[in-house]
Each structure stands twice: as C-alpha cells, then as structure tokens.
Amino acid sequence: MGKHHVPGGLPSKIQHYIGGELVDSLSGKTFDVLDPVSNQTYVTAAAGQAEDVDRAVAAARRAFTEGPWPGLLPRARARVLNKIADAVQAQDRRLAELETFDTGLPITQALGQAQRAAENFRFFADLIVAQADDTYRVPGRQVNYVHRKPIGVAGLITPWNTPFMLESWKLAPALASGCTVVLKPAEFTPLSASLWAGIFRDAGLPDGVFNLVNGFGEEAGDALVKHPDVPLISFTGETTTGQLIYRNCAASLKGMSMELGGKSPAVVFADADLDAAIDSTLFGVFSLNGERCTAGSRILVERAIYDEFCQRYADRARHIVVGDPHDPATEVGALVHPEHYEKVMSYVELGKTEGTLLAGGGRPSGLDTGNYVAPTVFADVPPTARIFQEEIFGPVVAITPFDSDAEALSLANNVKYGLAAYIWTSDLTRAHTFAQSVEAGMVWLNSHNVRDLRTPFGGVKASGLGHEGGYRSIDFYTDQQAIHVSLGEVHTARFGAAGKGQS
C-alpha cells in the first residue's frame, strides 16, 4: 500500500469567504473534515449558519446592485474568466493533489477534472462574447427584441464527487452572465473549494461577486435555499435532497436547476464491438470510484453474448488496480467518507442475496484501512432487485440479460431515474430508434460519457429538472425581457369615445 500521502501546505483551518474576506462563522461553530484513506480529521472548517448565509447574500446583493460586475461589457467579464482558466490550468497538479487527498479520487482522474474546470471557464468566456439575442420584425409595424439581464444572486449547492470541476460548471456560467454568487460546497470535501477565493481575487473579480459559505446542507444549504434575496438555486446532488429543496423553493417561486441521481443503463447488443463495449462499460462505472451520477451502473446484455460478456467483464474487474489514490497506477481509489463506505457496502451485501457475485464483494486484500471497496460485479440481477433500482454511487454494477429490443427498452426504462443511457450496437437504425425511445436526458451511442460542453446536460424523471450546458446555462442565469417597439401608427379600439360629451 505504501505510505499515506499527505500534501504539503494544507490549511490549518477552512473559513468562509464573504465580501472579499476570509471569515469564521459568527457562532464560532466548526466541523471536522476527514481524508478518506486514513479517515482521520486533517482540518476543521467553519460551519455556516443562517446568519453567515445572511452576510454572504448581503455581500453578493451589494456587489450586484452597486458593484460593476453585472454592467461590464461581455468582453470585460470574459477577460476575467480567461484569467481564472489560466490560473486553474497553471496549478492543475496542485489542485489534483488536494482533490485526491480530500475525495479519494485517483490522481490521474483528478488531474483531468482540474483541466476540465479550466475549460468550463474558457468555454463560457467565449460564449458570453458570442451571445446573440433574438429580434422579431413585423415589417413597417413593429420590431421586438430580447434584452437579457442577469437575475441577481445565484445560490450554488455542489456535491462531493469531483467537487472542484462541478463547482466550476456552475460558477462559470453564473459569473459569465453577470450574476453574483454564494457557493455552498459539500461538507465532506471543502478543500479544493477553498482555493477559489485566491484564484478569483488574483484574476480581478470584484469583492462580493463570489462568496463561499461552508457547512451542512441542513444548516447552510437550507438557509441559502430559503433566503428571500436569492432568486436562483442550482443544485447537483441526491434526489431526495433535491425534492426537499424543490419544496423549499416553492414559497418564493425561485428559479431552479437540478441535476439529481441516476441509475443509467448501458445496453449491449449482440452486434456490438464487444472489445470496445467492455472497455467502455468498465470505465463507465468504475471511473471516479463509481461516485458519478452518470455511471452506467446497470448493464443490459443480449442473451447471445451474455455469458461471454459476463465472464470477460468480471475477469477485467478483478484486475482493476485499487489502492492509494495518489499513485498514478491506481484505477479505483478510496470512497469519500466512512458514512458513504457503509452505504455502498450495505448494497454489496444486499446484492449477494439478489444476484450472482462474479467479482469483488468486499474490501480488497491488503487494504485494511481506508474506504476501499473492490470493484464488484453482480450478474443475473432481476429488474425487481434493489441493486437494479437504486443508486449505489460506488464501484458496483448489475448485469442483466435480455432477449429482444422491446425487452431491452422496457428494462432500460424500468427505474425512477433518467439521466444517461449508453447503447452499443452496429445497427444504425436500431441505435437511433432505441436512443430516441429511452427515457434519459442524454444518450451516448457506442461510447461512454464523452461530453461536448455546448450540449444540454440534464435528466428526466427523478434525475432532474431543467438543463445546463451551453446557452441553456446562460438562459438559466438571465432574465429574457421582451421589448416591443412600434414603428407605425397603432390602431387601437377607442373605448369611451362614442359617448363623449353626452349627458
């Protein structure tokens, strides 16, 4: 296993960042943060309460109403966003090291996420400069145009899986649009989020435009969602939390964007390129330690190739390198937190009663401490099984056979979620027909999740509400105001004119 790697220069404490200053909670409350390899506390973080959120929202509101940010030309905002991207890129190795230490993600994958975070800022810098709005003409009579303006203070609530990248995904379009923000990162993984303050300040973002409050969802997150001066909430996380936020947004009719859980199917037909399908479906569920909303965690395989697929898949799964997240050879690291480890292990035990265990099923040998789960493969899983229906969010996969296209579609759609789907076939007609019939916000044909940042990202059913990505993100953070200009004489019915002057 080797020595546990602890990065140098870790902070002595993690604070909030409000109005351009690092501050503790007004109450002095803190919480402990663990690293997932030793499960020891390595730092304490300020635990935000309602009064801390009030301060952050007030700072963001002031920066929105009195500060320069919302009124800057798009090019001026884009310059700041590009400087942010440059800074993230310049320290990508340090970012990856901290992210790996805090989350347990393998270092090579954390590095890719840091680079993706830089790209998110660059992409929205380009988009905001290129943004065009609609004009509608009625020749000789009217011209109507759309005036787009930032909505105000955006509340951003982000999860603990790939935290830095997912924060960038909300921060970049919110800032590009001219909004000011309050970010509430996940309490399990506050380390990389604490770097934003310095990055933004150095890039020239005015004080108060970005504010960060650490803490628990039930305290800091709840206060942010309910705050009357926060008209928008963008949330990525688990579905039941999303439902609670939805209820709490109802009172003041807030704008919401929600990317929730998933139990995405990967459907492998007999005519698929089997080598590519095996590579991709292994990566699709075991990358990022299986802690990914778009994981292809249910693999549906056509009967003719089912036995061969299961045998080859399980053999590969048994050889996946599990170990120290900081070792570049590691393919699966440690799960984020002991609580999450217990949850995933409870599903592994349940799976042993619901399917046939082909690989994994417990802690890998030689790794006696840390939140390590061996990549686990269950075959012959019936669609009624809980491991087929429920999101596990770890390195655990369920494989189920099918006999016909219709059965495959029925199995694919037979869960409450609808985030992603992956389809493997060499039949063009089947590929498109099946893709269009599957209940998923995003479908990949003959690949895993390889994303174009211009495309809509979001799910159907219990997987979310609304879309982000490309112009849809800009739409979310801005109000589109229709302005109507009359060019000719407007004929108006003259109410009250006929009876004028009569007694």
Short mmCIF file of N, CA, C and O in Angstrom, two decimals, residues 3 5 28 64 77 87 90 106 118 121 179 215 295 319 344 363 397 399 411 435 496:
data_model
loop_
_atom_site.label_atom_id
_atom_site.label_comp_id
_atom_site.label_asym_id
_atom_site.label_seq_id
_atom_site.Cartn_x
_atom_site.Cartn_y
_atom_site.Cartn_z
N LYS A 3 3.21 4.39 1.93
CA LYS A 3 2.92 5.42 2.92
C LYS A 3 1.74 6.29 2.46
O LYS A 3 1.59 6.57 1.28
N HIS A 5 -0.04 9.40 1.54
CA HIS A 5 0.46 10.68 1.03
C HIS A 5 -0.37 11.83 1.58
O HIS A 5 -1.58 11.89 1.38
N GLY A 28 -18.87 30.78 15.71
CA GLY A 28 -17.65 30.06 16.03
C GLY A 28 -17.74 28.56 15.78
O GLY A 28 -16.79 27.82 16.02
N PHE A 64 -24.04 43.05 -6.57
CA PHE A 64 -24.92 43.01 -7.76
C PHE A 64 -25.56 44.37 -8.01
O PHE A 64 -25.63 44.82 -9.15
N ARG A 77 -15.94 40.87 -18.84
CA ARG A 77 -16.17 39.69 -17.99
C ARG A 77 -15.39 38.49 -18.52
O ARG A 77 -14.81 37.72 -17.77
N ALA A 87 -5.29 30.48 -14.44
CA ALA A 87 -4.80 30.19 -13.09
C ALA A 87 -5.08 28.74 -12.71
O ALA A 87 -4.24 28.07 -12.10
N ALA A 90 -2.66 26.59 -14.60
CA ALA A 90 -1.29 26.72 -14.11
C ALA A 90 -1.06 25.91 -12.84
O ALA A 90 0.05 25.45 -12.58
N PRO A 106 -8.74 8.83 -7.83
CA PRO A 106 -7.40 8.59 -8.36
C PRO A 106 -6.79 9.85 -8.96
O PRO A 106 -7.48 10.62 -9.63
N ALA A 118 -10.89 24.31 -15.86
CA ALA A 118 -10.33 25.45 -16.62
C ALA A 118 -11.10 25.63 -17.92
O ALA A 118 -11.47 26.75 -18.31
N PHE A 121 -14.46 27.49 -17.67
CA PHE A 121 -14.36 28.96 -17.65
C PHE A 121 -14.04 29.51 -19.03
O PHE A 121 -14.61 30.52 -19.45
N CYS A 179 -24.21 37.48 -12.94
CA CYS A 179 -24.75 37.26 -11.60
C CYS A 179 -23.63 37.35 -10.56
O CYS A 179 -22.45 37.24 -10.89
N GLY A 215 -20.41 24.38 5.25
CA GLY A 215 -21.33 23.90 6.27
C GLY A 215 -22.19 22.76 5.77
O GLY A 215 -21.99 22.22 4.68
N ALA A 295 -22.93 7.34 -14.07
CA ALA A 295 -22.36 5.99 -14.17
C ALA A 295 -23.32 5.03 -14.86
O ALA A 295 -24.52 5.02 -14.57
N HIS A 319 -9.11 -7.45 -12.05
CA HIS A 319 -7.73 -6.96 -12.24
C HIS A 319 -7.61 -5.44 -12.14
O HIS A 319 -6.53 -4.89 -12.35
N VAL A 344 -22.42 1.98 0.65
CA VAL A 344 -22.06 1.16 -0.52
C VAL A 344 -21.90 -0.31 -0.11
O VAL A 344 -22.40 -1.22 -0.78
N ARG A 363 -13.87 -5.77 0.82
CA ARG A 363 -12.67 -4.94 0.88
C ARG A 363 -11.54 -5.66 0.14
O ARG A 363 -11.36 -6.85 0.32
N VAL A 397 -21.72 -2.86 -9.97
CA VAL A 397 -22.51 -2.90 -11.21
C VAL A 397 -23.43 -4.12 -11.23
O VAL A 397 -23.09 -5.17 -10.67
N ILE A 399 -25.54 -6.67 -13.85
CA ILE A 399 -25.65 -7.11 -15.25
C ILE A 399 -26.89 -7.99 -15.39
O ILE A 399 -27.12 -8.89 -14.57
N LEU A 411 -36.55 -2.84 -19.86
CA LEU A 411 -35.61 -2.91 -18.74
C LEU A 411 -34.89 -1.57 -18.53
O LEU A 411 -34.73 -1.10 -17.40
N ALA A 435 -32.28 4.93 -29.01
CA ALA A 435 -31.84 6.13 -28.30
C ALA A 435 -33.01 7.10 -28.09
O ALA A 435 -33.16 7.68 -27.02
N GLY A 496 -64.81 54.34 -24.99
CA GLY A 496 -65.33 55.55 -24.34
C GLY A 496 -65.46 56.75 -25.26
O GLY A 496 -65.96 57.79 -24.84
#
